[in-house]
Amino acid sequence: MAAVKQRDWWERVTIAVPYLWLLVFFLLPFAIILKISLADPVIAQPPFTPTFDEQGSLSITADNFLFLLTDKLYAVTYLKSIVMATAATILCLALGFPMAFGIARSAPSTRGVLLLLIILPFWISFLLRVYAWMGLLNNYGVINNMLIWLGVIDQPVRLLYTDFAIFIGLTYSYLPFMVLPLYATLERMDIDLIEAAQDLGASRTEAFWDVTWPLARAGVIAGCLLVFIPAMGEYVVPYLLGGPESLLIGRVLFDEFFVNRDWPLASAVTIMLLLLLVAPIVFMQRNQAREIDAQQ
Amino acid sequence: MSEKQKDFIRIRGVSKLFGDFVAVDNVNLDIGRGELFSILGGSGCGKSTLLRIMAGFETPTAGTIEIDGVDITHLPPYERPVNMMFQSYAIFPHMTVEDNIAYGLRKDRVARPEVTARVDDVINLVKLGEFRKRKPEQLSGGQRQRVALARALIKRPKVLLLDEPLAALDKKLREHTQFELMAIQDQLGVTFIVVTHDQEEAMTLSSRIAVMEKGCFLQVGEPKEIYEYPTSRFVADFIGTINMFEGTVTQLGDETIIVNSAEAGTNLHALGDHAVEVGQHVCIAVRPEKIFISRDEPENADDIKVRGVVDDLGYFGNLSLYRVRLSSGKVIQVSSQNRQRSAKRFVEWEDEIWVSWRPRSAVVLRD
């Protein structure tokens, strides 16, 4: 009896630790951000009004959120971030799927090397890698010089500080996050299944859509979320590669916080971003739950 | 059915090389319509490669394959009148039993009512009625095997290829399924080609067997022919158990040859018209069940008789196995049916006994 009780107690502790972690480092900061987003900015230390005034009565405002909804700049920025992140996710998927498939089907001896090559960029600072892209994309960079040398163009094309540069940067940065989960699902897939489909009358393309794609769905969803979510809030890539006019939500957030010192508005921007991201996360959660259900 | 077509499948000079490795080496074979043909061999003998060539997953380096008079050598898998049952069964895990089975018809754009009717038919044939809405992970190994079979049969292929169809089942279920497979084959009249490493499976299932080794067919024939008249040491040894005595031909008669064998410690007679010469090195092979054991010297003068000591014996209920050490030191296997009910053994360990066999029971194998 005592032993069972002790095990119960241990189980509770092991479950409690991660929850406590999430509470302290996620929920609590979130509550603070929420609180700030409902305050007014003031030039003071801290730069926002307290939630309870001197009389002790609640003093909150929805002004920040209303401002986000009325000023067109924010709507446009959110929309542009979504478009950019979506485009980068689609390109990552289009590039990452064949890569993951190729790695999963390669000989076991070369598979390790290929996976290492995917992970290798993580060993170099993210910032440095984005700087390297500046070198590649600028007017006298490798790409322009190459195109001039080939005679395709005679004047350098502006590549750096454009939306195109952001798009390339995002795709480059998050490609490994697409390849790895896809590889994990494709590697487990039985090659016989594709042959069985072909044997039963499916062409290569049909076999792909009937068998490979549905069986890789879990990996596709995981990969897309791993790319889309961070790409949505990305700050470094648009800051370094994008032009002054290419405003993405990460950049706006940074500017509100550090340049305008409008903490309440910056917090409201964050909360809004979170709400936008919750939708795909919930979708994934439900999808996973359904998959687990189906397996039982 | 009309007269059986003997060369329904014509395999001519088929070879397959992987780099330097010769997986299939210039194979020729005719398989008749409605046959249940087995390709038997150890792992890496090329049997699976040959099956994959027939299915269209490998292109042969040389040679042609015709089915019912049509050259299919270069057709893609999805255009061949052939279906395959995979060793892993390869059932689509994201589809129900029903959808798995209907897949082939849907790919052929068969009208919906006909799909339903034909799915019903095969589901009844393989007795999966109550499982049709289930997902594959909710099925047992035997049920999955049936799904794989039903899925491969639904397109009414001219030829069904079965890659180790019973290997994943446990022994009892395997025996049961064997007979079911034969019954289904008989009922549908589809030509079955089974690849297997299990000689017992091949023996019971097949109308004919091809024994394969190093990419070549060593012998093709009916199970009985292969068992009783093996033409090579490999086949004799691979199918069942056999005792082999090395020796040299000393005399050639009209009907018999005499072989001097140090291993047997005596001259061995064998019947038959064998293309051998005096002085040639041969091997006399005798199956364990063709050898008799007795305490006293056997009376029949024609029989080959050798003295030996019982080294080991095993009781298997229906039969007993003996390992007998001959005076030359060679150990042979003898088996005998336990015809009489008796708690007492008629020979014991270390008993001195005689072993004997009829000359016609021995097979002469050349090198």
XYZ file of C-alpha atoms in Angstrom:
663
model
C 0.000 0.000 0.000
C 2.711 2.389 1.081
C 4.751 1.546 -1.998
C 1.831 2.303 -4.295
C 1.253 5.609 -2.550
C 4.885 6.535 -2.912
C 4.791 5.766 -6.614
C 1.678 7.907 -6.939
C 3.497 10.711 -5.247
C 6.477 10.355 -7.585
C 4.247 10.342 -10.620
C 2.698 13.580 -9.455
C 6.089 15.165 -8.921
C 7.344 14.201 -12.369
C 4.224 15.656 -13.942
C 4.301 18.738 -11.721
C 7.861 19.776 -12.635
C 7.265 20.587 -16.315
C 3.956 22.222 -15.484
C 5.614 24.364 -12.866
C 8.242 25.300 -15.419
C 5.588 26.342 -17.928
C 3.740 28.264 -15.230
C 6.763 30.260 -14.131
C 8.416 30.844 -17.497
C 5.456 30.972 -19.830
C 2.139 31.663 -18.169
C 3.444 34.247 -15.715
C 5.302 36.343 -18.336
C 2.243 36.014 -20.547
C 0.064 37.395 -17.750
C 2.484 40.301 -17.323
C 2.423 41.078 -21.056
C -1.380 40.896 -21.003
C -1.452 43.272 -18.059
C 0.858 45.762 -19.810
C -1.173 45.559 -23.020
C -4.205 46.785 -21.090
C -2.350 49.820 -19.645
C -1.688 53.347 -20.962
C 1.829 54.427 -21.927
C 3.418 57.079 -19.667
C 6.867 58.623 -19.611
C 7.940 57.096 -16.388
C 9.678 54.076 -14.918
C 8.084 51.628 -15.778
C 6.642 53.254 -18.904
C 3.029 52.215 -18.364
C 0.223 52.988 -15.924
C -0.384 50.543 -13.049
C -3.342 48.152 -13.282
C -4.768 49.481 -10.022
C -4.738 53.246 -9.387
C -4.108 54.966 -6.016
C -7.679 54.351 -4.892
C -7.184 50.643 -5.583
C -9.755 50.446 -8.357
C -9.102 48.604 -11.613
C -7.798 50.876 -14.343
C -7.504 49.090 -17.694
C -8.021 50.182 -21.282
C -8.602 48.516 -24.627
C -7.143 51.535 -26.444
C -4.046 49.677 -27.612
C -6.061 46.915 -29.244
C -8.464 49.410 -30.779
C -5.477 51.302 -32.154
C -4.121 48.077 -33.708
C -7.464 47.476 -35.368
C -7.947 51.026 -36.624
C -4.446 51.931 -37.841
C -4.082 50.267 -41.228
C -0.310 49.870 -40.775
C -0.731 47.018 -38.324
C -3.303 45.099 -40.364
C -1.045 45.399 -43.409
C 2.008 44.283 -41.420
C 0.246 41.251 -39.939
C -1.063 40.307 -43.359
C 2.344 40.718 -44.934
C 3.941 38.589 -42.210
C 1.369 35.876 -42.820
C 1.954 36.007 -46.585
C 5.744 35.914 -46.173
C 5.669 33.110 -43.612
C 3.214 31.121 -45.733
C 5.287 31.577 -48.878
C 8.465 30.558 -47.032
C 6.664 27.513 -45.557
C 5.454 26.405 -48.978
C 8.894 26.799 -50.531
C 10.466 24.959 -47.575
C 7.989 22.128 -48.103
C 8.632 22.015 -51.843
C 12.400 21.902 -51.280
C 12.352 19.885 -48.064
C 10.105 17.020 -49.164
C 12.359 15.717 -51.943
C 15.396 16.252 -49.702
C 13.842 14.312 -46.827
C 12.635 11.612 -49.203
C 16.067 11.307 -50.768
C 17.779 11.048 -47.389
C 15.249 8.505 -46.113
C 15.808 6.330 -49.200
C 19.598 6.664 -49.313
C 21.930 3.896 -48.195
C 22.189 3.753 -44.389
C 25.912 4.536 -44.600
C 25.406 7.841 -46.437
C 22.243 8.747 -44.530
C 24.192 9.859 -41.465
C 26.381 12.176 -43.551
C 23.389 13.697 -45.334
C 21.593 14.339 -42.041
C 24.739 15.888 -40.637
C 24.839 18.256 -43.621
C 21.289 19.360 -42.794
C 22.170 20.015 -39.164
C 25.633 21.468 -39.833
C 24.463 25.109 -40.370
C 23.222 25.157 -36.750
C 26.845 25.049 -35.659
C 27.376 28.508 -37.083
C 25.654 31.492 -35.522
C 22.330 32.322 -37.129
C 23.360 35.981 -37.352
C 26.531 35.132 -39.252
C 24.622 33.028 -41.736
C 22.206 35.885 -42.413
C 25.184 38.242 -42.856
C 26.575 35.782 -45.373
C 23.384 36.175 -47.382
C 23.962 39.928 -47.417
C 27.287 39.186 -49.106
C 25.603 36.939 -51.618
C 22.708 39.247 -52.460
C 24.180 42.751 -52.516
C 24.720 44.711 -55.731
C 28.330 43.604 -56.059
C 27.744 40.254 -54.387
C 28.354 36.772 -55.706
C 24.957 36.377 -57.396
C 25.029 39.711 -59.257
C 28.648 39.245 -60.328
C 27.849 35.781 -61.577
C 24.840 36.981 -63.585
C 26.874 39.836 -65.107
C 29.720 37.476 -65.946
C 27.261 35.088 -67.605
C 25.873 38.001 -69.582
C 22.330 37.560 -68.299
C 22.278 41.170 -67.073
C 24.599 44.136 -67.584
C 23.521 46.217 -64.565
C 23.418 44.780 -61.038
C 19.885 43.852 -59.987
C 18.779 44.996 -56.580
C 18.316 41.851 -54.565
C 19.306 42.893 -51.080
C 16.862 44.992 -49.039
C 13.844 43.614 -50.901
C 10.971 41.326 -49.974
C 12.592 38.725 -52.180
C 15.659 38.774 -49.939
C 13.464 38.257 -46.853
C 11.700 35.399 -48.562
C 15.012 33.716 -49.472
C 16.384 34.364 -45.990
C 13.365 32.883 -44.231
C 13.348 29.818 -46.471
C 17.058 29.272 -45.989
C 16.906 29.707 -42.220
C 14.000 27.389 -41.559
C 14.557 24.666 -44.167
C 16.166 22.238 -41.659
C 13.080 22.506 -39.441
C 11.057 21.213 -42.376
C 13.476 18.487 -43.462
C 13.985 16.841 -40.078
C 10.364 16.003 -39.129
C 9.656 14.987 -42.736
C 12.682 12.718 -42.710
C 11.494 11.148 -39.455
C 8.127 10.153 -40.950
C 9.413 9.154 -44.380
C 12.187 7.031 -42.924
C 9.629 4.875 -41.115
C 7.549 4.386 -44.227
C 7.693 0.969 -45.877
C 8.907 1.231 -49.499
C 6.799 -1.840 -50.297
C 3.686 0.326 -49.904
C 4.637 2.452 -52.909
C 5.428 -0.634 -54.961
C 2.137 -2.225 -53.891
C 0.256 0.847 -55.123
C 2.084 0.687 -58.462
C 1.450 -3.023 -58.693
C -2.274 -2.369 -58.263
C -2.361 0.101 -61.132
C -1.168 3.434 -59.763
C 1.340 5.462 -61.760
C 4.277 6.977 -59.884
C 2.395 10.241 -59.387
C -0.764 8.494 -58.226
C 1.215 6.311 -55.833
C 2.747 9.455 -54.361
C -0.611 11.154 -53.740
C -2.392 7.975 -52.608
C 0.270 6.565 -50.316
C 3.371 8.663 -49.664
C 1.620 11.984 -49.068
C -1.119 10.809 -46.644
C 1.398 8.749 -44.697
C 3.780 11.698 -44.462
C 0.995 14.033 -43.280
C 2.085 14.075 -39.638
C 5.579 15.115 -40.718
C 4.249 17.706 -43.161
C 2.104 19.324 -40.463
C 4.894 19.294 -37.893
C 7.381 20.712 -40.405
C 5.008 23.431 -41.596
C 4.299 24.608 -38.053
C 7.979 24.527 -37.136
C 8.670 26.807 -40.092
C 5.541 28.984 -40.060
C 5.467 29.917 -36.373
C 9.018 31.232 -36.017
C 8.929 32.737 -39.528
C 5.864 34.777 -38.513
C 7.702 36.556 -35.695
C 11.151 36.586 -37.324
C 13.082 39.780 -36.610
C 16.692 39.297 -37.682
C 16.038 38.266 -41.298
C 13.720 41.190 -42.229
C 15.930 43.616 -40.310
C 19.139 42.595 -42.080
C 17.885 41.566 -45.519
C 14.700 43.595 -45.919
C 14.435 47.204 -46.995
C 13.222 49.977 -44.706
C 9.754 49.675 -46.220
C 9.472 45.902 -45.788
C 7.837 45.907 -42.393
C 7.135 42.577 -40.811
C 5.495 42.115 -37.450
C 8.727 41.165 -35.647
C 10.277 44.422 -36.760
C 7.236 46.478 -35.728
C 7.238 44.789 -32.350
C 10.896 45.643 -31.844
C 10.434 49.244 -32.899
C 7.398 49.828 -30.655
C 9.275 48.415 -27.725
C 12.776 49.833 -28.085
C 12.406 52.853 -30.363
C 9.001 54.282 -29.395
C 9.176 52.851 -25.874
C 5.441 52.213 -26.128
C 5.367 49.073 -24.000
C 1.575 48.749 -23.856
C 1.213 48.881 -27.655
C 4.140 46.473 -28.129
C 2.436 44.088 -25.691
C -0.823 44.365 -27.574
C 1.025 43.532 -30.815
C 2.453 40.446 -29.095
C -0.912 39.276 -27.799
C -2.392 39.705 -31.260
C 0.443 37.717 -32.838
C -0.089 34.979 -30.292
C -3.790 34.817 -31.120
C -2.926 34.496 -34.798
C -0.530 31.645 -34.049
C -2.840 29.804 -31.667
C -5.107 28.839 -34.548
C -2.536 26.623 -36.346
C -1.304 25.178 -33.053
C -4.802 24.123 -32.047
C -5.230 22.643 -35.498
C -2.091 20.560 -35.044
C -3.085 19.443 -31.570
C -6.454 18.221 -32.785
C -4.866 16.527 -35.740
C -2.400 14.696 -33.535
C -5.130 13.643 -31.152
C -7.092 12.243 -34.068
C -4.071 10.341 -35.331
C -3.425 8.819 -31.904
C -7.109 7.887 -31.717
C -6.895 6.175 -35.073
C -3.904 4.159 -33.992
C -5.699 2.744 -30.986
C -11.319 -25.010 -69.375
C -9.722 -25.843 -72.676
C -6.436 -27.601 -73.066
C -3.899 -26.269 -70.598
C -1.446 -23.922 -72.126
C 2.021 -25.195 -71.206
C 3.875 -21.988 -72.017
C 1.450 -19.474 -70.540
C 4.466 -17.725 -69.035
C 7.645 -17.842 -71.099
C 10.850 -16.708 -69.443
C 13.694 -16.594 -71.946
C 17.332 -15.946 -71.110
C 16.553 -13.581 -68.242
C 19.563 -12.188 -66.393
C 19.870 -9.442 -63.831
C 23.122 -7.853 -62.762
C 23.561 -5.470 -59.843
C 26.976 -4.000 -60.593
C 29.205 -7.061 -60.821
C 26.849 -9.268 -58.879
C 24.809 -11.684 -60.969
C 21.469 -12.022 -59.169
C 19.703 -13.929 -61.938
C 21.803 -15.841 -64.458
C 20.279 -16.636 -67.852
C 17.085 -18.266 -66.638
C 14.682 -20.096 -68.978
C 11.335 -21.367 -67.789
C 7.843 -22.172 -68.992
C 4.940 -22.094 -66.589
C 1.544 -23.449 -67.595
C -1.823 -21.746 -67.186
C -3.348 -22.424 -63.782
C -0.192 -23.867 -62.285
C 0.839 -23.320 -58.682
C 4.527 -22.945 -59.290
C 7.120 -22.480 -56.541
C 10.568 -21.014 -56.798
C 12.527 -22.450 -53.915
C 15.917 -21.352 -52.703
C 17.946 -19.945 -49.842
C 18.325 -16.238 -49.174
C 20.240 -14.400 -51.875
C 19.689 -17.099 -54.496
C 17.942 -14.625 -56.807
C 14.380 -15.881 -56.380
C 13.009 -12.577 -55.112
C 14.788 -10.660 -57.875
C 13.204 -12.934 -60.464
C 9.790 -12.311 -58.888
C 10.383 -8.558 -58.898
C 11.363 -8.759 -62.568
C 8.045 -10.464 -63.285
C 6.180 -7.811 -61.282
C 7.978 -5.022 -63.126
C 9.955 -3.534 -60.228
C 13.258 -4.541 -61.814
C 14.232 -4.454 -65.467
C 16.183 -7.521 -66.544
C 19.681 -6.880 -67.890
C 18.936 -9.393 -70.644
C 16.115 -11.657 -71.754
C 12.356 -11.453 -72.188
C 9.229 -12.442 -70.306
C 5.974 -13.215 -72.082
C 2.612 -13.766 -70.448
C -0.136 -15.269 -72.583
C 1.802 -14.447 -75.709
C 2.432 -10.797 -74.819
C 5.948 -9.526 -74.167
C 5.777 -7.679 -70.844
C 9.528 -7.257 -70.297
C 9.441 -3.480 -70.521
C 5.940 -2.700 -69.267
C 5.720 -0.688 -66.039
C 4.220 -2.538 -63.023
C 0.863 -0.787 -63.356
C 0.338 -2.015 -66.914
C 1.020 -5.708 -66.314
C -1.685 -8.379 -65.985
C 0.166 -9.444 -62.855
C -0.381 -8.699 -59.193
C 1.856 -9.347 -56.271
C 1.368 -10.266 -52.654
C 4.264 -8.783 -50.727
C 6.127 -10.576 -47.993
C 5.456 -7.621 -45.677
C 1.864 -7.631 -47.058
C 2.318 -3.872 -47.704
C -1.230 -3.075 -46.615
C -1.937 0.660 -46.722
C -2.125 1.609 -43.028
C -4.294 4.687 -43.623
C -7.067 2.803 -45.406
C -9.714 0.402 -44.147
C -9.716 -3.249 -45.164
C -12.367 -2.469 -47.743
C -10.493 0.486 -49.237
C -7.291 -1.523 -49.398
C -9.034 -4.256 -51.345
C -10.885 -1.864 -53.638
C -7.741 0.167 -54.427
C -6.775 -1.732 -57.575
C -10.254 -1.419 -59.088
C -10.488 2.271 -58.248
C -7.163 2.864 -60.005
C -8.681 1.209 -63.073
C -11.696 3.524 -62.820
C -14.121 0.621 -62.536
C -17.724 1.762 -62.036
C -18.770 2.044 -58.396
C -21.480 -0.670 -58.306
C -19.088 -3.156 -59.859
C -16.370 -2.249 -57.340
C -18.791 -2.932 -54.497
C -19.872 -6.248 -55.957
C -16.349 -7.454 -56.609
C -15.117 -6.323 -53.193
C -17.983 -8.310 -51.649
C -16.945 -11.351 -53.650
C -13.287 -11.398 -52.612
C -14.094 -10.468 -49.031
C -16.309 -13.535 -48.875
C -13.663 -15.601 -50.604
C -11.066 -14.804 -47.944
C -13.665 -14.736 -45.134
C -13.085 -11.159 -43.973
C -16.720 -10.045 -43.883
C -16.839 -8.810 -40.322
C -13.531 -6.922 -40.630
C -14.218 -4.860 -43.733
C -14.503 -1.527 -41.915
C -11.436 -2.090 -39.747
C -8.067 -0.403 -40.038
C -5.077 -2.695 -40.688
C -3.577 -2.146 -37.230
C -6.680 -3.745 -35.724
C -6.045 -7.020 -37.554
C -4.049 -10.116 -36.637
C -1.231 -11.424 -38.821
C -3.458 -14.022 -40.447
C -6.147 -11.450 -41.223
C -3.612 -9.090 -42.766
C -2.395 -11.897 -44.968
C -5.972 -12.350 -46.208
C -6.323 -8.643 -46.924
C -3.111 -8.748 -48.948
C -4.346 -11.792 -50.848
C -7.779 -10.290 -51.509
C -6.256 -7.006 -52.674
C -3.954 -8.833 -55.097
C -6.746 -11.055 -56.430
C -9.445 -8.464 -57.011
C -8.118 -7.325 -60.382
C -8.323 -10.943 -61.575
C -4.683 -10.974 -62.646
C -3.471 -13.548 -65.119
C -0.631 -14.293 -62.748
C -0.431 -13.825 -58.994
C 3.051 -13.500 -57.533
C 3.409 -14.424 -53.871
C 6.596 -13.467 -52.048
C 7.021 -15.759 -49.041
C 3.256 -15.751 -48.478
C 3.302 -17.729 -45.262
C 6.631 -16.743 -43.702
C 5.113 -14.266 -41.247
C 2.538 -16.698 -39.826
C 3.046 -19.098 -36.937
C 3.293 -22.813 -37.620
C -0.317 -23.918 -37.009
C -1.777 -21.027 -38.959
C 0.735 -21.595 -41.729
C -0.414 -25.170 -42.288
C -4.043 -24.119 -42.298
C -3.436 -21.189 -44.646
C -1.451 -23.385 -47.013
C -4.486 -25.502 -47.779
C -6.718 -22.463 -48.020
C -4.358 -20.896 -50.518
C -4.457 -24.071 -52.603
C -8.251 -24.151 -52.451
C -8.525 -20.517 -53.584
C -6.045 -21.113 -56.389
C -8.015 -24.147 -57.502
C -11.298 -22.254 -57.375
C -10.071 -19.247 -59.379
C -7.711 -21.045 -61.730
C -5.241 -18.140 -61.542
C -1.599 -19.008 -62.151
C 0.281 -18.659 -58.856
C 4.013 -18.192 -58.608
C 5.236 -18.571 -55.050
C 8.705 -17.642 -53.904
C 9.754 -19.418 -50.742
C 12.752 -20.593 -48.768
C 10.651 -23.211 -46.969
C 10.970 -26.560 -48.737
C 8.037 -28.100 -46.868
C 5.809 -25.230 -47.972
C 6.951 -25.645 -51.566
C 6.420 -29.410 -51.447
C 2.836 -29.261 -50.186
C 1.675 -26.216 -52.149
C 3.069 -26.634 -55.592
C 2.274 -28.443 -58.759
C 5.882 -27.833 -59.751
C 9.004 -26.501 -58.090
C 12.100 -24.799 -59.411
C 15.077 -25.052 -57.089
C 17.230 -21.970 -57.432
C 20.806 -21.385 -56.385
C 23.218 -18.579 -57.312
C 20.796 -17.157 -59.851
C 20.260 -20.414 -61.759
C 17.629 -23.121 -61.726
C 19.242 -26.361 -60.620
C 16.176 -28.488 -61.177
C 12.589 -27.951 -62.222
C 9.958 -30.619 -61.639
C 7.078 -31.940 -59.633
C 7.642 -32.106 -55.866
C 7.861 -35.882 -55.914
C 10.366 -35.873 -58.767
C 12.550 -33.338 -56.983
C 12.453 -35.318 -53.763
C 12.939 -38.787 -55.183
C 15.158 -37.997 -58.164
C 17.331 -35.033 -57.296
C 19.877 -34.372 -60.016
C 22.446 -32.549 -57.938
C 23.946 -32.633 -54.490
C 22.541 -29.207 -53.733
C 18.969 -30.190 -54.518
C 19.284 -33.519 -52.710
C 20.619 -31.792 -49.647
C 18.307 -28.767 -49.770
C 15.075 -30.753 -50.002
C 14.596 -32.974 -46.981
C 17.404 -34.937 -45.373
C 19.666 -37.286 -47.264
C 22.658 -39.488 -46.539
C 25.473 -39.174 -49.026
C 28.263 -41.682 -49.601
C 31.248 -40.575 -51.646
C 32.735 -43.243 -53.871
C 34.210 -44.303 -57.207
C 32.449 -46.254 -59.925
C 34.089 -49.697 -60.222
C 31.711 -51.559 -62.477
C 29.018 -50.746 -65.002
C 26.218 -53.214 -65.654
C 23.167 -53.089 -67.883
C 20.935 -51.899 -65.127
C 23.202 -51.404 -62.165
C 26.381 -49.645 -61.322
C 28.687 -50.585 -58.493
C 30.387 -47.896 -56.494
C 33.187 -48.508 -54.057
C 32.719 -46.260 -51.091
C 35.122 -46.078 -48.183
C 32.555 -44.083 -46.263
C 30.055 -46.911 -46.456
C 32.781 -49.508 -45.937
C 31.386 -51.643 -48.756
C 30.429 -51.723 -52.405
C 27.178 -49.930 -53.109
C 24.843 -50.920 -55.905
C 22.567 -48.485 -57.515
C 20.009 -49.013 -60.210
C 19.498 -46.933 -63.245
C 20.969 -45.844 -66.499
C 23.463 -43.247 -65.482
C 25.881 -41.518 -67.752
C 28.946 -42.404 -65.713
C 32.250 -44.078 -66.454
C 34.362 -46.522 -64.514
C 36.673 -44.638 -62.178
C 34.425 -41.583 -61.987
C 33.871 -40.021 -58.622
C 30.178 -40.078 -57.676
C 27.973 -39.867 -54.675
C 25.320 -42.355 -53.645
C 22.470 -40.688 -51.804
C 19.783 -42.430 -49.749
C 16.877 -40.838 -47.885
C 16.560 -41.741 -44.179
C 13.113 -43.300 -44.606
C 14.407 -45.629 -47.310
C 16.826 -47.263 -44.868
C 15.779 -50.141 -42.610
C 17.151 -50.935 -39.215
C 17.363 -54.475 -37.851
C 19.076 -56.352 -35.044
C 19.844 -59.368 -37.218
C 21.438 -59.458 -40.620
C 18.756 -58.781 -43.254
C 18.014 -61.791 -45.407
C 17.463 -60.237 -48.834
C 20.678 -60.800 -50.760
C 20.177 -57.865 -53.161
C 19.981 -55.300 -50.407
C 22.885 -53.155 -49.385
C 23.767 -53.994 -45.811
C 26.094 -52.149 -43.496
C 26.865 -52.653 -39.812
C 26.581 -49.783 -37.394
C 26.095 -48.615 -33.843
C 23.175 -46.501 -32.626
C 24.692 -43.165 -31.707
C 21.544 -41.333 -30.871
C 17.830 -41.815 -31.180
C 14.855 -39.567 -31.025
C 11.209 -40.404 -30.562
C 8.795 -38.125 -32.428
C 5.530 -39.901 -31.778
C 4.677 -40.902 -35.314
C 8.249 -41.763 -36.175
C 11.630 -42.398 -34.664
C 14.915 -40.945 -35.854
C 18.202 -42.753 -35.459
C 21.727 -41.575 -35.924
C 23.805 -44.575 -36.798
C 27.607 -44.588 -36.751
C 29.008 -46.909 -39.421
C 32.303 -48.711 -38.958
C 33.961 -46.131 -41.236
C 33.033 -43.491 -38.671
C 30.406 -41.870 -40.929
C 27.163 -41.040 -39.174
C 23.945 -41.529 -41.138
C 20.300 -40.762 -40.393
C 17.598 -43.375 -40.464
C 13.921 -42.826 -39.807
C 11.191 -45.342 -39.274
C 7.463 -45.224 -38.703
C 6.325 -46.353 -35.277
C 3.771 -48.815 -36.571
C 3.419 -50.808 -33.407
C 2.292 -49.362 -30.115
C 4.947 -50.201 -27.596
C 6.459 -48.506 -24.618
C 9.690 -50.410 -25.129
C 12.252 -49.438 -27.727
C 13.446 -52.213 -29.938
C 16.920 -50.740 -30.169
C 18.783 -48.750 -27.554
C 21.793 -46.448 -27.493
C 25.059 -48.198 -28.393
C 23.244 -51.249 -29.769
C 24.986 -52.980 -32.643
C 22.575 -53.082 -35.559
C 22.328 -53.513 -39.324
C 21.160 -50.852 -41.723
C 19.993 -51.850 -45.172
C 18.306 -50.464 -48.262
C 17.167 -51.518 -51.706
C 19.494 -50.625 -54.566
C 16.621 -48.822 -56.335
C 16.266 -46.469 -53.359
C 19.664 -44.955 -53.927
C 20.254 -41.947 -56.146
C 23.488 -41.487 -58.051
C 24.740 -37.909 -58.028
C 27.576 -36.762 -60.197
C 29.725 -33.787 -59.331
